[in-house]
Short mmCIF file of C-alpha atoms in Angstrom, two decimals:
data_model
loop_
_atom_site.label_atom_id
_atom_site.label_comp_id
_atom_site.label_asym_id
_atom_site.label_seq_id
_atom_site.Cartn_x
_atom_site.Cartn_y
_atom_site.Cartn_z
CA MET A 983 0.00 0.00 0.00
CA THR A 984 1.39 3.39 -0.92
CA ALA A 985 1.59 6.05 1.72
CA PRO A 986 -0.77 9.06 1.56
CA ALA A 987 0.52 12.15 -0.22
CA LEU A 988 1.84 14.72 2.24
CA GLN A 989 -0.41 17.74 2.09
CA ILE A 990 1.74 20.84 1.93
CA ALA A 991 -0.57 23.85 1.48
CA ARG A 992 -2.46 25.04 4.56
CA GLU A 993 -6.28 24.98 4.31
CA CYS A 994 -6.41 27.85 6.78
CA PRO A 995 -3.59 30.41 6.84
CA TYR A 996 -3.47 30.29 10.64
CA ALA A 997 -3.52 26.56 11.33
CA PRO A 998 -1.71 23.42 10.23
CA PRO A 999 -3.39 21.16 7.62
CA ALA A 1000 -5.94 18.74 9.13
CA GLN A 1001 -3.90 15.83 7.74
CA HIS A 1002 -0.86 16.86 9.81
CA VAL A 1003 -2.95 17.23 12.96
CA GLU A 1004 -4.33 13.73 12.45
CA MET A 1005 -0.79 12.38 12.07
CA ARG A 1006 0.24 14.16 15.28
CA GLU A 1007 -2.71 12.61 17.14
CA ASN A 1008 -1.83 9.17 15.78
CA GLY A 1009 1.60 8.86 17.35
CA GLY A 1010 3.47 11.55 15.48
CA VAL A 1011 5.61 9.41 13.13
CA SER A 1012 3.84 8.69 9.84
CA ARG A 1013 4.74 7.34 6.44
CA VAL A 1014 4.01 9.86 3.66
CA ARG A 1015 4.57 10.33 -0.06
CA LEU A 1016 6.42 13.51 -1.05
CA PRO A 1017 5.51 15.65 -4.09
CA SER A 1018 8.40 13.98 -5.94
CA GLY A 1019 6.70 10.58 -5.47
CA LYS A 1020 9.35 9.37 -3.01
CA GLU A 1021 8.26 8.08 0.39
CA ALA A 1022 9.53 9.49 3.67
CA TRP A 1023 8.57 9.81 7.33
CA ALA A 1024 6.73 12.83 8.69
CA VAL A 1025 7.30 13.68 12.37
CA SER A 1026 4.67 15.92 13.90
CA ARG A 1027 5.20 15.94 17.68
CA LEU A 1028 7.42 18.51 19.37
CA ASP A 1029 9.20 16.04 21.66
CA LEU A 1030 9.96 13.69 18.76
CA ILE A 1031 11.18 16.49 16.48
CA ARG A 1032 13.47 17.73 19.26
CA GLU A 1033 14.72 14.17 19.76
CA MET A 1034 15.41 13.71 16.05
CA LEU A 1035 17.12 17.09 15.60
CA SER A 1036 19.39 16.32 18.56
CA ASP A 1037 20.40 12.87 17.27
CA PRO A 1038 23.61 12.88 15.20
CA ARG A 1039 22.46 9.74 13.36
CA PHE A 1040 20.12 12.01 11.38
CA SER A 1041 22.04 13.90 8.69
CA SER A 1042 21.30 17.44 7.48
CA ASP A 1043 23.04 16.99 4.15
CA ARG A 1044 20.74 18.31 1.45
CA ASP A 1045 23.12 16.89 -1.18
CA ASN A 1046 22.14 13.36 -0.04
CA PRO A 1047 19.85 11.92 -2.77
CA ASN A 1048 17.55 10.58 -0.02
CA TYR A 1049 17.13 14.01 1.57
CA PRO A 1050 13.34 14.60 1.59
CA ALA A 1051 13.08 17.71 -0.56
CA LEU A 1052 9.58 19.14 -0.96
CA ALA A 1053 10.10 20.39 -4.51
CA THR A 1054 7.92 18.68 -7.11
CA VAL A 1055 11.06 17.59 -8.94
CA PRO A 1056 14.06 16.90 -6.68
CA PRO A 1057 16.25 19.98 -6.74
CA PRO A 1058 19.93 19.91 -7.58
CA PRO A 1059 22.29 19.87 -4.58
CA PRO A 1060 22.37 23.39 -3.10
CA SER A 1061 26.14 23.15 -2.83
CA GLY A 1062 26.31 22.70 -6.61
CA GLY A 1063 29.36 20.52 -6.09
CA SER A 1064 31.07 23.37 -4.30
CA ARG A 1065 31.42 23.91 -0.53
CA LYS A 1066 28.46 22.74 1.49
CA LEU A 1067 26.32 25.28 3.32
CA LEU A 1068 26.47 25.43 7.11
CA ILE A 1069 22.92 24.05 7.32
CA GLN A 1070 23.96 20.85 5.50
CA LEU A 1071 27.02 20.00 7.59
CA ASP A 1072 27.06 17.04 9.98
CA PRO A 1073 29.43 16.23 12.82
CA PRO A 1074 32.38 16.60 13.03
CA ASP A 1075 32.46 19.31 10.33
CA HIS A 1076 29.52 21.34 11.61
CA ALA A 1077 30.68 22.52 15.04
CA PRO A 1078 33.93 24.25 13.99
CA ALA A 1079 32.21 25.87 11.00
CA ARG A 1080 29.41 27.22 13.18
CA ARG A 1081 31.80 28.31 15.92
CA ALA A 1082 33.64 30.42 13.37
CA VAL A 1083 30.57 32.66 12.93
CA ILE A 1084 28.61 32.55 16.21
CA SER A 1085 30.47 35.56 17.61
CA GLU A 1086 28.86 37.72 14.91
CA PHE A 1087 25.35 36.86 16.17
CA THR A 1088 25.58 36.89 19.97
CA ILE A 1089 22.92 38.56 22.09
CA ARG A 1090 25.38 41.38 22.85
CA ARG A 1091 26.22 41.95 19.16
CA MET A 1092 22.54 42.03 18.26
CA ALA A 1093 21.80 44.48 21.10
CA ALA A 1094 24.55 46.76 19.77
CA LEU A 1095 22.95 46.61 16.33
CA LYS A 1096 19.52 47.76 17.54
CA PRO A 1097 20.10 51.53 17.09
CA ARG A 1098 21.08 50.95 13.46
CA ILE A 1099 18.06 48.66 12.89
CA GLN A 1100 15.90 51.42 14.38
CA GLU A 1101 17.35 53.96 11.91
CA ILE A 1102 16.71 51.63 8.98
CA VAL A 1103 13.10 51.02 10.10
CA ASP A 1104 12.49 54.76 10.57
CA GLU A 1105 13.89 55.53 7.11
CA ARG A 1106 11.62 52.96 5.49
CA ILE A 1107 8.57 54.31 7.33
CA ASP A 1108 9.56 57.89 6.33
CA ALA A 1109 9.62 56.68 2.73
CA MET A 1110 6.22 55.00 3.10
CA LEU A 1111 4.67 58.15 4.61
CA ALA A 1112 6.09 60.26 1.78
CA GLY A 1113 4.95 57.80 -0.87
CA PRO A 1114 1.62 56.88 -2.50
CA ARG A 1115 -1.29 55.14 -0.77
CA PRO A 1116 -2.11 52.30 -0.79
CA ALA A 1117 1.34 50.72 -0.56
CA ASP A 1118 2.54 47.13 -0.59
CA LEU A 1119 3.94 46.55 2.89
CA VAL A 1120 5.94 43.54 1.68
CA GLU A 1121 8.02 45.68 -0.69
CA ALA A 1122 8.05 48.87 1.36
CA LEU A 1123 8.96 47.40 4.74
CA SER A 1124 8.89 43.62 5.23
CA LEU A 1125 11.54 42.78 2.62
CA ALA A 1126 13.38 46.10 2.79
CA VAL A 1127 14.28 46.08 6.49
CA PRO A 1128 15.86 42.62 6.83
CA SER A 1129 17.51 42.99 3.40
CA LEU A 1130 19.10 46.30 4.39
CA VAL A 1131 20.26 44.85 7.72
CA ILE A 1132 21.79 41.68 6.28
CA CYS A 1133 23.42 43.73 3.49
CA GLU A 1134 25.13 45.92 6.09
CA LEU A 1135 26.21 42.93 8.16
CA LEU A 1136 27.64 41.08 5.18
CA GLY A 1137 28.91 44.09 3.27
CA VAL A 1138 26.65 43.44 0.28
CA PRO A 1139 25.56 46.56 -1.67
CA TYR A 1140 21.82 47.09 -1.07
CA THR A 1141 21.53 48.47 -4.61
CA ASP A 1142 21.67 44.82 -5.70
CA HIS A 1143 18.65 43.87 -3.58
CA GLU A 1144 16.35 43.13 -6.51
CA PHE A 1145 18.90 40.68 -7.85
CA PHE A 1146 19.12 38.59 -4.68
CA GLN A 1147 15.51 39.00 -3.58
CA THR A 1148 14.08 37.60 -6.84
CA ARG A 1149 16.62 34.76 -6.88
CA THR A 1150 15.91 33.83 -3.26
CA ALA A 1151 12.19 33.72 -4.05
CA ALA A 1152 12.91 31.34 -6.94
CA ILE A 1153 14.97 29.04 -4.71
CA LEU A 1154 12.21 28.92 -2.10
CA HIS A 1155 9.41 28.36 -4.63
CA ARG A 1156 8.56 24.66 -4.63
CA ASP A 1157 7.63 24.50 -8.31
CA THR A 1158 10.79 26.14 -9.66
CA PRO A 1159 12.13 23.70 -12.32
CA PRO A 1160 15.41 22.05 -11.29
CA GLN A 1161 17.40 23.59 -14.15
CA GLU A 1162 16.22 27.04 -13.16
CA ARG A 1163 16.92 26.36 -9.49
CA GLY A 1164 20.44 25.20 -10.34
CA ALA A 1165 21.01 28.25 -12.52
CA THR A 1166 19.69 30.50 -9.75
CA TYR A 1167 22.13 29.08 -7.20
CA ALA A 1168 24.92 29.45 -9.76
CA ALA A 1169 24.03 33.10 -10.42
CA LEU A 1170 23.99 33.91 -6.70
CA ARG A 1171 27.30 32.08 -6.22
CA ALA A 1172 28.90 33.95 -9.12
CA TYR A 1173 27.68 37.27 -7.72
CA LEU A 1174 28.94 36.49 -4.21
CA THR A 1175 32.25 35.10 -5.49
CA GLU A 1176 32.96 38.41 -7.18
CA LEU A 1177 31.92 40.26 -4.02
CA VAL A 1178 34.09 38.11 -1.73
CA CYS A 1179 37.09 38.38 -4.09
CA GLY A 1180 36.68 42.16 -3.87
CA LYS A 1181 36.87 41.88 -0.08
CA VAL A 1182 40.07 39.82 -0.34
CA ARG A 1183 41.64 42.80 -2.16
CA GLU A 1184 39.92 45.46 -0.08
CA PRO A 1185 38.50 44.29 3.26
CA GLY A 1186 35.53 46.11 4.76
CA ASP A 1187 34.02 46.29 8.23
CA ASP A 1188 31.70 43.32 7.74
CA VAL A 1189 31.15 39.65 8.60
CA LEU A 1190 32.58 38.36 5.31
CA SER A 1191 35.78 40.43 5.56
CA ARG A 1192 36.28 39.28 9.15
CA GLN A 1193 35.87 35.63 8.09
CA LEU A 1194 38.56 36.13 5.45
CA ALA A 1195 40.83 37.87 7.97
CA ALA A 1196 40.37 34.91 10.34
CA GLY A 1197 41.72 32.60 7.67
CA ALA A 1198 38.59 31.23 5.97
CA ASP A 1199 39.12 30.59 2.28
CA THR A 1200 37.14 32.31 -0.45
CA GLU A 1201 34.89 29.35 -1.24
CA ASP A 1202 33.91 28.88 2.41
CA VAL A 1203 33.08 32.56 2.73
CA VAL A 1204 30.99 32.44 -0.48
CA ALA A 1205 29.02 29.47 0.93
CA LEU A 1206 28.47 31.37 4.19
CA ALA A 1207 27.42 34.52 2.34
CA LEU A 1208 24.95 32.56 0.23
CA LEU A 1209 23.33 31.02 3.29
CA LEU A 1210 23.17 34.20 5.36
CA LEU A 1211 21.88 36.30 2.48
CA VAL A 1212 19.13 33.84 1.51
CA ALA A 1213 18.17 32.93 5.08
CA GLY A 1214 18.62 36.46 6.38
CA HIS A 1215 15.89 38.38 4.62
CA GLU A 1216 13.04 36.23 3.29
CA THR A 1217 12.26 34.54 6.63
CA THR A 1218 12.05 37.73 8.69
CA ALA A 1219 10.20 39.48 5.85
CA ASN A 1220 7.45 36.86 5.97
CA MET A 1221 7.17 37.13 9.75
CA ILE A 1222 6.84 40.93 9.49
CA SER A 1223 4.02 40.66 6.93
CA LEU A 1224 2.17 37.91 8.79
CA GLY A 1225 2.58 39.71 12.10
CA VAL A 1226 1.27 43.03 10.79
CA LEU A 1227 -1.71 41.38 9.11
CA THR A 1228 -2.57 39.38 12.23
CA LEU A 1229 -2.28 42.34 14.58
CA LEU A 1230 -4.31 44.63 12.29
CA GLU A 1231 -7.04 41.99 12.33
CA ARG A 1232 -7.11 42.11 16.16
CA PRO A 1233 -7.39 45.82 17.03
CA GLU A 1234 -8.09 45.22 20.73
CA ARG A 1235 -5.07 42.98 21.15
CA LEU A 1236 -2.97 45.42 19.17
CA ALA A 1237 -4.03 48.32 21.40
CA TRP A 1238 -3.13 46.25 24.49
CA LEU A 1239 0.22 45.32 22.97
CA ILE A 1240 1.40 48.79 22.02
CA ALA A 1241 0.28 50.29 25.32
CA ASP A 1242 3.48 48.89 26.87
CA PRO A 1243 6.60 48.27 24.73
CA ALA A 1244 7.79 45.73 27.33
CA ARG A 1245 5.07 43.38 26.06
CA MET A 1246 6.59 43.14 22.59
CA PRO A 1247 9.27 40.44 23.11
CA GLU A 1248 6.69 37.91 24.37
CA ALA A 1249 4.31 38.88 21.56
CA VAL A 1250 7.08 38.34 18.98
CA GLU A 1251 7.76 34.91 20.49
CA GLU A 1252 4.08 34.00 20.25
CA LEU A 1253 3.87 35.16 16.63
CA LEU A 1254 6.94 33.03 15.87
CA ARG A 1255 5.24 30.00 17.40
CA TYR A 1256 1.84 30.69 15.89
CA PHE A 1257 3.15 30.88 12.32
CA THR A 1258 6.27 28.64 12.49
CA ILE A 1259 6.96 29.69 8.90
CA VAL A 1260 9.89 27.33 8.32
CA GLU A 1261 7.38 24.54 8.74
CA TYR A 1262 9.19 21.81 6.80
CA GLY A 1263 12.74 23.17 6.95
CA ASN A 1264 14.13 20.76 9.52
CA SER A 1265 14.24 17.62 7.41
CA ARG A 1266 16.88 14.92 7.85
CA VAL A 1267 18.14 11.61 6.43
CA ALA A 1268 18.74 8.67 8.77
CA THR A 1269 22.30 7.36 8.52
CA ALA A 1270 21.58 4.34 10.75
CA ASP A 1271 18.52 2.39 11.87
CA VAL A 1272 16.95 4.54 14.59
CA GLU A 1273 13.83 4.07 16.68
CA LEU A 1274 11.80 7.26 16.97
CA GLY A 1275 8.50 7.35 18.84
CA GLY A 1276 8.30 3.56 18.73
CA VAL A 1277 8.79 3.44 14.95
CA LEU A 1278 11.87 1.95 13.31
CA ILE A 1279 13.38 4.38 10.85
CA ARG A 1280 15.82 2.65 8.49
CA ALA A 1281 19.19 3.98 7.42
CA GLY A 1282 18.64 5.99 4.24
CA ASP A 1283 15.06 6.98 5.08
CA GLY A 1284 14.14 10.66 4.77
CA VAL A 1285 12.33 12.38 7.64
CA VAL A 1286 10.35 15.62 7.34
CA SER A 1287 9.53 17.58 10.50
CA LEU A 1288 6.10 19.14 10.55
CA SER A 1289 7.19 21.91 12.90
CA ASN A 1290 4.11 24.10 12.54
CA THR A 1291 1.88 21.19 13.52
CA ALA A 1292 4.10 20.40 16.50
CA ASP A 1293 3.91 24.06 17.54
CA HIS A 1294 0.10 23.83 17.49
CA ASP A 1295 -0.07 20.83 19.81
CA PRO A 1296 -2.57 21.65 22.59
CA GLU A 1297 -0.75 19.22 24.90
CA VAL A 1298 2.33 21.45 24.72
CA PHE A 1299 0.70 24.85 24.18
CA PRO A 1300 -2.78 25.12 25.77
CA ASP A 1301 -5.33 26.52 23.27
CA ALA A 1302 -2.56 26.20 20.72
CA ASP A 1303 -4.61 27.44 17.76
CA GLU A 1304 -5.24 30.72 19.57
CA LEU A 1305 -2.83 33.63 19.36
CA LYS A 1306 -2.10 34.64 22.95
CA LEU A 1307 0.36 37.52 22.85
CA ASP A 1308 1.29 37.09 26.51
CA ARG A 1309 1.67 33.30 26.35
CA GLY A 1310 5.37 33.56 27.23
CA ALA A 1311 6.34 30.20 25.68
CA ARG A 1312 9.68 29.99 23.93
CA ASN A 1313 9.91 26.19 23.59
CA HIS A 1314 8.63 26.34 19.99
CA LEU A 1315 10.33 25.09 16.86
CA ALA A 1316 10.17 28.31 14.82
CA PHE A 1317 13.97 28.45 14.82
CA GLY A 1318 14.43 24.67 14.82
CA PHE A 1319 16.26 22.71 17.51
CA GLY A 1320 19.57 20.91 17.93
CA PRO A 1321 22.99 22.10 16.77
CA HIS A 1322 21.54 23.73 13.65
CA GLN A 1323 19.08 25.97 15.49
CA CYS A 1324 18.87 29.29 13.64
CA LEU A 1325 22.09 31.26 13.91
CA GLY A 1326 20.29 34.54 13.23
CA GLN A 1327 17.42 34.03 15.68
CA ASN A 1328 18.36 36.96 17.90
CA LEU A 1329 18.73 39.22 14.88
CA ALA A 1330 15.24 38.17 13.80
CA ARG A 1331 13.87 38.86 17.29
CA ALA A 1332 15.43 42.33 17.31
CA GLU A 1333 14.13 43.18 13.83
CA LEU A 1334 10.59 42.00 14.56
CA ASP A 1335 10.44 43.85 17.88
CA ILE A 1336 11.64 47.13 16.38
CA VAL A 1337 9.50 46.89 13.23
CA PHE A 1338 6.22 46.16 15.06
CA THR A 1339 6.87 48.71 17.83
CA THR A 1340 7.83 51.49 15.41
CA LEU A 1341 5.28 50.80 12.68
CA PHE A 1342 2.21 50.87 14.91
CA ARG A 1343 3.50 53.90 16.83
CA ARG A 1344 4.30 55.98 13.75
CA MET A 1345 1.36 54.83 11.61
CA PRO A 1346 -1.53 54.49 14.10
CA THR A 1347 -4.16 54.55 11.34
CA LEU A 1348 -2.47 51.78 9.33
CA ARG A 1349 -5.04 49.35 7.90
CA LEU A 1350 -5.49 46.80 5.15
CA ALA A 1351 -6.39 48.25 1.75
CA VAL A 1352 -8.05 45.00 0.65
CA PRO A 1353 -10.39 42.59 2.50
CA ALA A 1354 -8.29 40.20 4.63
CA GLY A 1355 -9.66 37.29 2.61
CA GLN A 1356 -7.92 38.60 -0.52
CA VAL A 1357 -4.41 38.63 0.95
CA PRO A 1358 -2.32 36.16 -1.11
CA PHE A 1359 -0.58 33.64 1.17
CA LYS A 1360 2.48 31.68 0.06
CA SER A 1361 1.16 28.15 -0.14
CA ASP A 1362 3.61 27.53 -2.99
CA ALA A 1363 6.84 28.22 -1.11
CA THR A 1364 8.85 26.18 1.38
CA ILE A 1365 8.74 29.13 3.77
CA TYR A 1366 5.26 30.38 4.68
CA GLY A 1367 4.37 34.01 4.22
CA ILE A 1368 2.49 36.61 2.20
CA HIS A 1369 3.17 37.66 -1.40
CA ARG A 1370 1.67 41.16 -1.16
CA LEU A 1371 0.06 43.11 1.67
CA PRO A 1372 -1.73 46.26 0.43
CA VAL A 1373 -2.06 48.77 3.28
CA THR A 1374 -3.20 52.35 3.60
CA TRP A 1375 -3.38 55.06 6.30
CA ASP A 1376 -4.65 58.57 7.00
CA GLU A 1377 -2.36 61.51 6.42
CA MET B 994 21.74 24.28 43.00
CA LYS B 995 24.77 23.83 40.79
CA ILE B 996 24.86 24.51 37.06
CA LEU B 997 26.94 22.35 34.74
CA LEU B 998 27.58 23.82 31.30
CA ASP B 999 29.11 21.70 28.55
CA GLU B 1000 31.00 24.22 26.42
CA GLU B 1001 31.85 21.52 23.86
CA LYS B 1002 28.16 20.98 23.13
CA CYS B 1003 27.20 24.67 23.12
CA VAL B 1004 26.14 26.03 19.71
CA GLY B 1005 25.87 29.67 20.76
CA ALA B 1006 22.15 30.16 20.13
CA GLY B 1007 21.97 32.50 23.13
CA GLN B 1008 18.77 30.98 24.51
CA CYS B 1009 20.29 30.66 28.00
CA VAL B 1010 21.26 34.34 28.04
CA LEU B 1011 17.71 35.32 27.05
CA ALA B 1012 16.28 33.10 29.78
CA ALA B 1013 18.71 33.96 32.59
CA GLY B 1014 21.12 36.75 31.65
CA ASP B 1015 22.44 37.00 35.20
CA VAL B 1016 23.54 33.36 35.18
CA PHE B 1017 24.73 32.88 31.57
CA ASP B 1018 26.69 35.02 29.14
CA GLN B 1019 28.27 34.52 25.71
CA ARG B 1020 31.99 35.01 25.14
CA ASP B 1021 32.63 37.84 22.69
CA SER B 1022 35.44 35.92 21.00
CA ASP B 1023 33.49 32.83 19.90
CA GLY B 1024 29.90 33.26 21.10
CA ILE B 1025 30.08 30.16 23.32
CA ALA B 1026 28.12 30.31 26.58
CA VAL B 1027 29.89 30.89 29.87
CA LEU B 1028 28.62 30.70 33.43
CA LEU B 1029 28.45 33.96 35.35
CA ASP B 1030 27.10 32.22 38.42
CA GLU B 1031 27.75 28.54 39.00
CA HIS B 1032 25.59 28.43 42.14
CA PRO B 1033 22.60 30.73 41.59
CA GLY B 1034 20.13 31.20 44.40
CA GLN B 1035 16.92 29.22 44.61
CA GLU B 1036 14.95 32.24 43.36
CA ARG B 1037 16.62 31.79 39.95
CA SER B 1038 15.62 28.13 39.60
CA GLY B 1039 12.70 28.86 37.25
CA ALA B 1040 14.82 30.92 34.86
CA VAL B 1041 17.67 28.41 34.94
CA GLU B 1042 15.31 25.51 34.26
CA THR B 1043 13.90 27.43 31.31
CA ALA B 1044 17.44 27.97 30.01
CA ALA B 1045 18.18 24.25 30.29
CA GLN B 1046 14.93 23.34 28.57
CA LEU B 1047 15.42 25.79 25.71
CA CYS B 1048 19.11 25.05 25.07
CA PRO B 1049 19.07 23.54 21.55
CA ALA B 1050 22.29 21.65 22.25
CA GLN B 1051 21.11 20.33 25.64
CA ALA B 1052 24.37 21.59 27.10
CA ILE B 1053 22.99 22.71 30.49
CA ARG B 1054 22.48 20.41 33.47
CA ILE B 1055 21.20 21.40 36.88
CA GLU B 1056 22.22 19.60 40.07
CA LYS B 1057 19.68 20.24 42.79
CA GLY B 1058 20.73 20.67 46.37
#
């Protein structure tokens, strides 16, 4: 008997697909068929996902042909035969590679960056207020802020933002044909190789130049730049758009939230849990026979984590399908778990906090310019989000 | 209580600093967690337990007593 096809699109933008919930309630380890036709396991319980992501017998290597990609046609290896990305490294290669960059993303470094993030957010809101109404919040703010911040951190010219934003979107789109996906990775690599070679000749005050100064070779720095650039703007952008939409739809909660800026960090954490936008991102390949949740997973089997479903488990988060801005729970999987947990998570927290706080303070009459039901959600991407968010405001 | 921190396991996510910034810190040089207070008072037990629970590398152990 063939396994049921894994449903990927959400029926409701704010809740996991019913199929995933059923799998979670039936033990949490289920056999599924991927869009490519290959079979894999889907893990849908928080404790089991944490267990899997902490177990070194599960490999992160996206170049492995058994890696459970969600693309309709299996994509080419993201490394393109070149250096692997940090997110695909296994022990013992992963720890030293990650340790080489952690210092750039510590809590203290991110706190020091906040004044500059604030300036960037204020400049984008100035531009919105001076521009036409309605405006697309995704372009004007959601994508612009994290792109500007990651560009400054990496020393990438923001004038090239259209180039990397459109290519990142193509990589994350599930239906992008494999040739196009391969060509897109190659174009980004070529762009970043030229950029990094420029920094070899003329170092700047940025993460990539410091990696080179510390002895990393050009190819390693290009691989790091590729990962940080792609992961550093699209994810946060989607959380900004989803957060703004959700808060605008709940005016009483929004009023409560902005009445005290100290409430924002917990609210950001709850929005991260509620949407868990990297809902399939923590997939693995078993490199040995492993028992998980009473099920034997064979060496070579692919395993997909249904993180959004796990983060909506009422046994872990009471009334899990409700957005409770003061829930105060940080044990969600929005940033993953295990040694690969998001390197930029504290940058994302800082950006979301500053964007929401500043936007609703400076644009108190901000509202949707279309009915909420017409907002186009990204059911076609591997990272959940919103394509366009038309908003307007009073002068 | 006594806190045991396994620096070899630490992946520098900073979750412990967010949970209990008076007990944990991150080294500027490599981002790895360090203990500011190896024997925090009982009143910090909730925050320290949260730090241990959230640590993605499961590098924090608490010895009660």
